[in-house]
mmCIF file of C-alpha atoms and ligand atoms in Angstrom:
data_model
loop_
_atom_site.group_PDB
_atom_site.id
_atom_site.type_symbol
_atom_site.label_atom_id
_atom_site.label_comp_id
_atom_site.label_asym_id
_atom_site.label_seq_id
_atom_site.Cartn_x
_atom_site.Cartn_y
_atom_site.Cartn_z
ATOM 1 C CA MET A 179 0.000 0.000 0.000
ATOM 2 C CA SER A 180 1.350 3.426 -0.766
ATOM 3 C CA ALA A 181 1.696 5.764 2.173
ATOM 4 C CA ASP A 182 -0.467 8.584 0.832
ATOM 5 C CA ILE A 183 -3.742 6.691 1.147
ATOM 6 C CA PHE A 184 -3.291 6.837 4.923
ATOM 7 C CA THR A 185 -2.503 10.528 5.044
ATOM 8 C CA ALA A 186 -4.596 12.058 2.248
ATOM 9 C CA PRO A 187 -7.654 13.921 3.545
ATOM 10 C CA LEU A 188 -10.764 11.751 3.319
ATOM 11 C CA GLN A 189 -13.736 13.117 1.406
ATOM 12 C CA LYS A 190 -17.027 11.721 2.621
ATOM 13 C CA PRO A 191 -19.260 10.703 -0.299
ATOM 14 C CA ALA A 192 -22.419 12.850 -0.284
ATOM 15 C CA HIS A 193 -24.847 9.921 0.148
ATOM 16 C CA LEU A 194 -23.338 8.851 3.497
ATOM 17 C CA GLY A 195 -24.157 10.057 6.985
ATOM 18 C CA SER A 196 -21.653 10.909 9.700
ATOM 19 C CA ASP A 197 -21.218 7.199 10.495
ATOM 20 C CA TRP A 198 -19.785 6.693 6.977
ATOM 21 C CA LEU A 199 -21.805 3.481 6.571
ATOM 22 C CA GLU A 200 -23.119 2.435 3.184
ATOM 23 C CA PRO A 201 -26.898 1.932 3.244
ATOM 24 C CA LYS A 202 -26.433 -1.532 1.761
ATOM 25 C CA GLN A 203 -23.784 -3.988 0.764
ATOM 26 C CA ALA A 204 -22.596 -3.830 -2.865
ATOM 27 C CA ASP A 205 -24.098 -6.219 -5.399
ATOM 28 C CA TYR A 206 -21.230 -8.395 -6.487
ATOM 29 C CA SER A 207 -21.157 -9.924 -9.972
ATOM 30 C CA SER A 208 -20.264 -13.542 -10.613
ATOM 31 C CA ALA A 209 -16.809 -12.330 -11.736
ATOM 32 C CA ASP A 210 -16.386 -10.605 -8.356
ATOM 33 C CA HIS A 211 -17.395 -13.753 -6.489
ATOM 34 C CA ALA A 212 -14.883 -15.699 -8.596
ATOM 35 C CA ILE A 213 -12.123 -13.278 -7.536
ATOM 36 C CA TRP A 214 -13.047 -13.894 -3.889
ATOM 37 C CA ASP A 215 -12.935 -17.666 -4.453
ATOM 38 C CA GLU A 216 -9.513 -17.521 -6.098
ATOM 39 C CA LEU A 217 -8.096 -15.319 -3.360
ATOM 40 C CA PHE A 218 -9.576 -17.666 -0.776
ATOM 41 C CA ALA A 219 -8.028 -20.734 -2.415
ATOM 42 C CA ARG A 220 -4.647 -19.027 -2.732
ATOM 43 C CA GLN A 221 -4.562 -18.184 0.971
ATOM 44 C CA MET A 222 -5.755 -21.600 2.062
ATOM 45 C CA ALA A 223 -2.826 -23.153 0.212
ATOM 46 C CA VAL A 224 -0.382 -21.365 2.548
ATOM 47 C CA LEU A 225 -2.201 -20.716 5.832
ATOM 48 C CA PRO A 226 -2.619 -24.159 7.443
ATOM 49 C CA GLY A 227 0.308 -24.544 9.851
ATOM 50 C CA ARG A 228 1.087 -20.817 9.631
ATOM 51 C CA ALA A 229 -2.148 -19.119 10.710
ATOM 52 C CA ALA A 230 -3.251 -19.018 14.342
ATOM 53 C CA THR A 231 -5.633 -21.770 15.393
ATOM 54 C CA ALA A 232 -8.198 -19.109 16.362
ATOM 55 C CA PHE A 233 -8.189 -17.833 12.778
ATOM 56 C CA ILE A 234 -8.642 -21.255 11.177
ATOM 57 C CA GLU A 235 -11.412 -22.053 13.647
ATOM 58 C CA GLY A 236 -13.006 -18.661 12.949
ATOM 59 C CA LEU A 237 -13.160 -19.409 9.208
ATOM 60 C CA ASP A 238 -14.937 -22.590 10.075
ATOM 61 C CA LYS A 239 -17.350 -21.101 12.634
ATOM 62 C CA LEU A 240 -18.425 -18.494 10.064
ATOM 63 C CA ASP A 241 -18.506 -21.033 7.240
ATOM 64 C CA LEU A 242 -16.401 -18.722 5.099
ATOM 65 C CA SER A 243 -15.422 -21.515 2.737
ATOM 66 C CA ARG A 244 -18.956 -21.723 1.360
ATOM 67 C CA GLY A 245 -17.835 -19.642 -1.652
ATOM 68 C CA GLY A 246 -18.312 -16.093 -2.913
ATOM 69 C CA VAL A 247 -18.191 -12.745 -1.131
ATOM 70 C CA PRO A 248 -20.019 -13.275 2.169
ATOM 71 C CA GLU A 249 -23.329 -11.534 2.708
ATOM 72 C CA PHE A 250 -22.837 -9.164 5.637
ATOM 73 C CA GLY A 251 -26.322 -9.683 7.123
ATOM 74 C CA ARG A 252 -25.827 -13.395 7.548
ATOM 75 C CA LEU A 253 -22.196 -12.983 8.593
ATOM 76 C CA SER A 254 -23.195 -10.450 11.252
ATOM 77 C CA GLU A 255 -25.915 -12.719 12.602
ATOM 78 C CA GLU A 256 -23.419 -15.516 13.095
ATOM 79 C CA LEU A 257 -20.802 -13.216 14.570
ATOM 80 C CA ASP A 258 -23.331 -11.585 16.874
ATOM 81 C CA ARG A 259 -24.285 -14.999 18.200
ATOM 82 C CA LEU A 260 -20.631 -15.789 18.935
ATOM 83 C CA THR A 261 -19.164 -12.537 20.287
ATOM 84 C CA GLY A 262 -21.686 -9.730 19.788
ATOM 85 C CA TRP A 263 -19.883 -8.174 16.812
ATOM 86 C CA SER A 264 -21.250 -7.199 13.411
ATOM 87 C CA VAL A 265 -19.680 -6.349 10.039
ATOM 88 C CA VAL A 266 -20.756 -3.111 8.360
ATOM 89 C CA PRO A 267 -19.981 -1.873 4.820
ATOM 90 C CA VAL A 268 -17.963 1.315 4.257
ATOM 91 C CA PRO A 269 -16.918 2.808 0.903
ATOM 92 C CA MET A 270 -13.219 3.319 1.649
ATOM 93 C CA LEU A 271 -10.829 4.021 4.478
ATOM 94 C CA ILE A 272 -12.796 6.064 6.992
ATOM 95 C CA PRO A 273 -11.628 8.770 9.413
ATOM 96 C CA ASP A 274 -9.957 7.535 12.587
ATOM 97 C CA HIS A 275 -12.565 8.851 15.000
ATOM 98 C CA VAL A 276 -15.387 7.124 13.062
ATOM 99 C CA PHE A 277 -13.403 3.895 12.868
ATOM 100 C CA PHE A 278 -12.756 3.950 16.638
ATOM 101 C CA TRP A 279 -16.415 4.688 17.343
ATOM 102 C CA HIS A 280 -17.529 1.638 15.336
ATOM 103 C CA LEU A 281 -14.972 -0.626 17.034
ATOM 104 C CA ALA A 282 -15.931 0.646 20.481
ATOM 105 C CA ASN A 283 -19.505 -0.414 19.599
ATOM 106 C CA ARG A 284 -18.406 -3.816 18.316
ATOM 107 C CA ARG A 285 -18.958 -3.052 14.647
ATOM 108 C CA PHE A 286 -16.214 -3.904 12.186
ATOM 109 C CA PRO A 287 -16.176 -1.596 9.116
ATOM 110 C CA ALA A 288 -15.342 -3.551 5.953
ATOM 111 C CA GLY A 289 -14.681 -2.302 2.411
ATOM 112 C CA ASN A 290 -17.741 -2.422 0.165
ATOM 113 C CA PHE A 291 -15.793 -3.411 -2.953
ATOM 114 C CA ILE A 292 -13.466 -6.137 -4.174
ATOM 115 C CA ARG A 293 -10.194 -5.801 -6.058
ATOM 116 C CA THR A 294 -10.041 -6.372 -9.814
ATOM 117 C CA ARG A 295 -7.942 -8.814 -11.832
ATOM 118 C CA GLU A 296 -5.467 -5.997 -12.476
ATOM 119 C CA THR A 297 -4.970 -5.428 -8.745
ATOM 120 C CA PHE A 298 -5.255 -9.095 -7.731
ATOM 121 C CA ASP A 299 -1.834 -9.186 -6.019
ATOM 122 C CA TYR A 300 -1.510 -5.629 -4.847
ATOM 123 C CA ILE A 301 -4.242 -3.227 -3.839
ATOM 124 C CA GLN A 302 -3.855 0.190 -2.333
ATOM 125 C CA GLU A 303 -6.994 0.236 -0.229
ATOM 126 C CA PRO A 304 -8.200 -2.632 1.932
ATOM 127 C CA ASP A 305 -11.042 -4.337 0.080
ATOM 128 C CA VAL A 306 -13.712 -6.790 1.244
ATOM 129 C CA PHE A 307 -11.293 -9.699 0.941
ATOM 130 C CA HIS A 308 -8.682 -8.149 3.200
ATOM 131 C CA ASP A 309 -11.282 -6.922 5.669
ATOM 132 C CA VAL A 310 -13.556 -9.951 5.854
ATOM 133 C CA PHE A 311 -11.184 -12.835 5.199
ATOM 134 C CA GLY A 312 -8.285 -11.226 7.083
ATOM 135 C CA HIS A 313 -9.991 -9.620 10.061
ATOM 136 C CA VAL A 314 -13.416 -11.093 10.695
ATOM 137 C CA PRO A 315 -12.509 -14.727 11.594
ATOM 138 C CA MET A 316 -10.439 -13.381 14.506
ATOM 139 C CA LEU A 317 -13.532 -11.620 15.856
ATOM 140 C CA THR A 318 -15.008 -15.032 16.669
ATOM 141 C CA ASP A 319 -12.435 -15.358 19.471
ATOM 142 C CA PRO A 320 -14.071 -13.826 22.566
ATOM 143 C CA THR A 321 -10.862 -12.378 24.041
ATOM 144 C CA TYR A 322 -9.640 -10.975 20.755
ATOM 145 C CA ALA A 323 -13.095 -9.514 20.152
ATOM 146 C CA ASP A 324 -12.851 -7.707 23.504
ATOM 147 C CA TYR A 325 -9.357 -6.447 22.631
ATOM 148 C CA MET A 326 -10.674 -4.853 19.428
ATOM 149 C CA GLN A 327 -13.358 -3.037 21.373
ATOM 150 C CA GLU A 328 -10.760 -1.796 23.899
ATOM 151 C CA TYR A 329 -8.631 -0.609 21.006
ATOM 152 C CA GLY A 330 -11.525 1.478 19.733
ATOM 153 C CA LYS A 331 -11.954 3.038 23.167
ATOM 154 C CA ALA A 332 -8.197 3.738 23.413
ATOM 155 C CA GLY A 333 -8.455 5.597 20.109
ATOM 156 C CA TRP A 334 -10.587 8.356 21.555
ATOM 157 C CA LYS A 335 -8.010 8.927 24.249
ATOM 158 C CA ALA A 336 -5.136 8.943 21.733
ATOM 159 C CA MET A 337 -6.902 11.709 19.813
ATOM 160 C CA LYS A 338 -7.221 13.782 22.946
ATOM 161 C CA TYR A 339 -3.457 13.586 23.528
ATOM 162 C CA ASN A 340 -2.529 13.792 19.844
ATOM 163 C CA ARG A 341 -0.838 10.382 19.963
ATOM 164 C CA LEU A 342 -2.661 8.610 17.147
ATOM 165 C CA LYS A 343 0.589 7.634 15.482
ATOM 166 C CA ALA A 344 1.638 5.674 18.549
ATOM 167 C CA LEU A 345 -1.702 3.908 18.805
ATOM 168 C CA GLY A 346 -1.505 3.234 15.065
ATOM 169 C CA ALA A 347 1.739 1.329 15.690
ATOM 170 C CA LEU A 348 -0.054 -0.891 18.204
ATOM 171 C CA TYR A 349 -2.767 -1.651 15.628
ATOM 172 C CA TRP A 350 -0.154 -2.332 12.978
ATOM 173 C CA TYR A 351 1.918 -4.729 15.090
ATOM 174 C CA THR A 352 -1.081 -6.597 16.499
ATOM 175 C CA VAL A 353 -4.269 -6.451 14.400
ATOM 176 C CA GLU A 354 -2.472 -6.246 11.046
ATOM 177 C CA PHE A 355 0.876 -8.019 11.569
ATOM 178 C CA GLY A 356 0.647 -9.825 14.883
ATOM 179 C CA LEU A 357 2.120 -13.244 15.677
ATOM 180 C CA ILE A 358 1.164 -15.525 18.562
ATOM 181 C CA MET A 359 3.004 -18.366 20.303
ATOM 182 C CA GLU A 360 1.322 -21.756 19.999
ATOM 183 C CA GLY A 361 3.456 -24.244 21.899
ATOM 184 C CA ASP A 362 7.000 -23.733 20.564
ATOM 185 C CA ASP A 363 5.815 -22.320 17.241
ATOM 186 C CA VAL A 364 4.802 -18.867 16.109
ATOM 187 C CA ARG A 365 1.607 -18.444 14.127
ATOM 188 C CA ALA A 366 0.077 -15.418 12.428
ATOM 189 C CA TYR A 367 -3.125 -13.724 13.565
ATOM 190 C CA GLY A 368 -2.658 -10.313 11.864
ATOM 191 C CA ALA A 369 -4.929 -9.629 8.897
ATOM 192 C CA GLY A 370 -2.169 -8.037 6.828
ATOM 193 C CA ILE A 371 -0.283 -11.318 6.983
ATOM 194 C CA LEU A 372 -3.286 -13.609 6.560
ATOM 195 C CA SER A 373 -4.843 -11.881 3.549
ATOM 196 C CA GLY A 374 -1.728 -11.667 1.346
ATOM 197 C CA PRO A 375 0.196 -14.266 -0.642
ATOM 198 C CA THR A 376 3.754 -13.708 0.603
ATOM 199 C CA GLU A 377 3.866 -12.523 4.153
ATOM 200 C CA ALA A 378 2.623 -15.658 5.929
ATOM 201 C CA LYS A 379 5.775 -17.553 4.983
ATOM 202 C CA PHE A 380 8.012 -14.554 5.614
ATOM 203 C CA ALA A 381 6.530 -13.626 8.994
ATOM 204 C CA VAL A 382 6.407 -17.150 10.373
ATOM 205 C CA GLU A 383 9.443 -18.864 8.810
ATOM 206 C CA ALA A 384 11.974 -16.533 7.147
ATOM 207 C CA GLU A 385 15.305 -15.829 8.811
ATOM 208 C CA SER A 386 15.221 -12.171 7.856
ATOM 209 C CA PRO A 387 12.775 -10.538 10.322
ATOM 210 C CA ASN A 388 13.106 -10.101 14.069
ATOM 211 C CA ARG A 389 10.444 -11.736 16.219
ATOM 212 C CA ILE A 390 10.136 -10.051 19.590
ATOM 213 C CA MET A 391 7.676 -10.618 22.432
ATOM 214 C CA LEU A 392 5.139 -7.799 22.495
ATOM 215 C CA ASN A 393 5.345 -5.060 25.062
ATOM 216 C CA VAL A 394 2.694 -2.397 24.511
ATOM 217 C CA ASP A 395 4.904 0.529 25.570
ATOM 218 C CA ARG A 396 7.765 -0.583 23.358
ATOM 219 C CA VAL A 397 5.567 -1.222 20.339
ATOM 220 C CA MET A 398 3.932 2.189 20.578
ATOM 221 C CA ARG A 399 7.385 3.776 20.264
ATOM 222 C CA THR A 400 8.311 1.761 17.159
ATOM 223 C CA ASP A 401 8.140 2.930 13.562
ATOM 224 C CA TYR A 402 6.611 0.678 10.904
ATOM 225 C CA VAL A 403 6.544 0.270 7.125
ATOM 226 C CA ILE A 404 3.262 0.247 5.285
ATOM 227 C CA ASP A 405 4.413 -0.680 1.792
ATOM 228 C CA ASP A 406 6.745 -3.618 2.366
ATOM 229 C CA LEU A 407 7.241 -6.682 4.545
ATOM 230 C CA GLN A 408 7.966 -5.910 8.196
ATOM 231 C CA PRO A 409 11.575 -6.021 9.461
ATOM 232 C CA THR A 410 10.177 -6.916 12.909
ATOM 233 C CA TYR A 411 7.109 -8.803 14.104
ATOM 234 C CA PHE A 412 5.850 -8.737 17.670
ATOM 235 C CA VAL A 413 4.669 -11.954 19.244
ATOM 236 C CA ILE A 414 2.023 -12.354 21.947
ATOM 237 C CA GLU A 415 1.775 -15.174 24.452
ATOM 238 C CA SER A 416 -1.997 -15.312 24.204
ATOM 239 C CA PHE A 417 -4.945 -13.075 23.384
ATOM 240 C CA ALA A 418 -5.594 -12.841 27.114
ATOM 241 C CA ASP A 419 -2.117 -11.359 27.563
ATOM 242 C CA LEU A 420 -2.689 -8.859 24.742
ATOM 243 C CA PHE A 421 -6.005 -7.832 26.254
ATOM 244 C CA LYS A 422 -4.503 -7.532 29.713
ATOM 245 C CA GLN A 423 -1.534 -5.443 28.539
ATOM 246 C CA THR A 424 -3.925 -3.114 26.742
ATOM 247 C CA VAL A 425 -6.641 -2.618 29.365
ATOM 248 C CA GLU A 426 -4.310 -2.529 32.327
ATOM 249 C CA ARG A 427 -2.001 0.047 30.794
ATOM 250 C CA ASP A 428 -2.891 3.522 31.961
ATOM 251 C CA PHE A 429 -3.110 5.148 28.533
ATOM 252 C CA ASP A 430 -3.371 8.663 29.996
ATOM 253 C CA ARG A 431 0.035 8.279 31.594
ATOM 254 C CA LEU A 432 1.495 6.504 28.593
ATOM 255 C CA TYR A 433 0.338 9.197 26.137
ATOM 256 C CA LYS A 434 1.639 11.989 28.349
ATOM 257 C CA ASN A 435 5.109 10.391 28.330
ATOM 258 C CA LEU A 436 5.276 9.389 24.664
ATOM 259 C CA PRO A 437 7.298 11.647 22.388
ATOM 260 C CA PRO A 438 5.461 12.804 19.235
ATOM 261 C CA ALA A 439 7.870 10.906 16.963
ATOM 262 C CA PHE A 440 8.814 7.227 17.100
ATOM 263 C CA THR A 441 11.869 6.358 19.233
ATOM 264 C CA TYR A 442 12.854 3.028 17.657
ATOM 265 C CA ALA A 443 13.536 2.118 14.052
ATOM 266 C CA ASN A 444 11.433 -0.765 12.749
ATOM 267 C CA SER A 445 14.467 -3.078 12.519
ATOM 268 C CA ALA A 446 15.905 -2.236 15.958
ATOM 269 C CA VAL A 447 16.415 -4.743 18.761
ATOM 270 C CA ILE A 448 16.786 -2.999 22.117
ATOM 271 C CA ASP A 449 18.151 -4.222 25.420
ATOM 272 C CA VAL A 450 14.766 -4.684 27.109
ATOM 273 C CA ASP A 451 13.480 -6.936 24.312
ATOM 274 C CA TYR A 452 12.653 -10.554 24.892
ATOM 275 C CA VAL A 453 13.734 -11.841 21.500
ATOM 276 C CA VAL A 454 12.196 -14.983 20.018
ATOM 277 C CA ASN A 455 14.367 -14.817 16.864
ATOM 278 C CA ARG A 456 16.886 -12.178 16.018
ATOM 279 C CA GLY A 457 16.533 -11.656 12.260
ATOM 280 C CA THR A 458 19.342 -11.417 9.749
ATOM 281 C CA GLN A 459 17.498 -8.467 8.092
ATOM 282 C CA GLU A 460 18.746 -9.932 4.842
ATOM 283 C CA TYR A 461 15.621 -8.886 2.917
ATOM 284 C CA LEU A 462 15.846 -5.301 4.149
ATOM 285 C CA LEU A 463 19.606 -5.126 3.487
ATOM 286 C CA ARG A 464 19.071 -6.314 -0.077
ATOM 287 C CA GLY A 465 16.761 -3.357 -0.581
ATOM 288 C CA GLY A 466 13.319 -4.846 0.078
ATOM 289 C CA ARG A 467 10.472 -4.727 -2.406
ATOM 290 C CA GLY A 468 11.890 -1.817 -4.396
ATOM 291 C CA SER A 469 14.968 -3.849 -5.354
ATOM 292 C CA GLY A 470 12.981 -6.934 -6.308
ATOM 293 C CA ALA A 471 14.531 -8.902 -3.424
ATOM 294 C CA LYS A 472 12.906 -12.292 -2.839
ATOM 295 C CA PRO A 473 11.329 -12.408 0.625
ATOM 296 C CA VAL A 474 11.819 -16.104 1.384
HETATM 297 FE FE1 FE2 B 194 -6.700 -4.309 7.847
#
C-alpha cells in the first residue's frame, strides 16, 4: 500500500451520513465472487500450519469456505451470536474517530468493494477480501473480540493527547501483523499477513525478520513500514495477555510520556526486548520490495 492513502484527507461521499456506513452492501457480480474464491483458495494453500488456530477455527465457525463474497447480514448474525460483533460496509478508508467509534460499539467496518484482476496481487486500499477474510474470523475469538473493542476506546483517548501515530503502531503490530506463540511455534493472527500471498511464509518462517515478544509501551514507540514486509514482528503469548496489557495500561500516563515521533527504528532490537528470533534483516539489506529482493 502506498503511504499517501493513509494521510490524504478523506472526502465523505455525499450519500453517506456521519457514520460513513453504506446503506447496503454492494451487489457483487459472478466475476467478483470468482475473484473472492480464487483469493480464498490461494490463501488456504499457505495458511494451514502458519495461521493461528483461532483464525482457522473462525473461518470454520463463520462457514467462510462456502464460496463467494459473504453476505454481511448473515455474517453479522453468526458473529453476533458468537461474540456480539457485526460487520458493516464502508466505501473506503474512513476517518480515525469514526473507525474507533464503530470498534468501540463492536462493529467492524469492511470495504464495500473487491479488487479487480489488475490489482489481484496488490491493492492500495483494503477491500472486502482483506477486511472480511483477514480480520473477521479473529472476531469469533471472545478475548480478541474484547481487545478490538478496547482498542476502539483507546483511540478516543489517543486523539485527545494527539498520539494517534503511537496507537496506530499498536494496531499495525497486532491487528495487522501480529504473531502468537502456539506451543514452541509462532503463528500469524494479523490480517495483513493472513490476507496476502507472501507474508505468511516470511513472517512465520523466514530468517530475515526479528520476532520479539510484544510489550505495549515498546511497540507504541516503534516505527513501521506500510508498503513492504515488516523487518520486525511482535509476538504475543496469548490473546488474554494482549487484552490484559492493553486494558491494564494507563493510557493517559502513557500518552503523556510518549514523544510525538517514534523512538525506535522498525528493525531495531533494544536491550529490554525478549527476542524470540533475532533476524538477519537480509531482505531489508538487499533493498526490500523496491529492489525486487525475494522475501523467502
Ligand atoms: Fe486491515
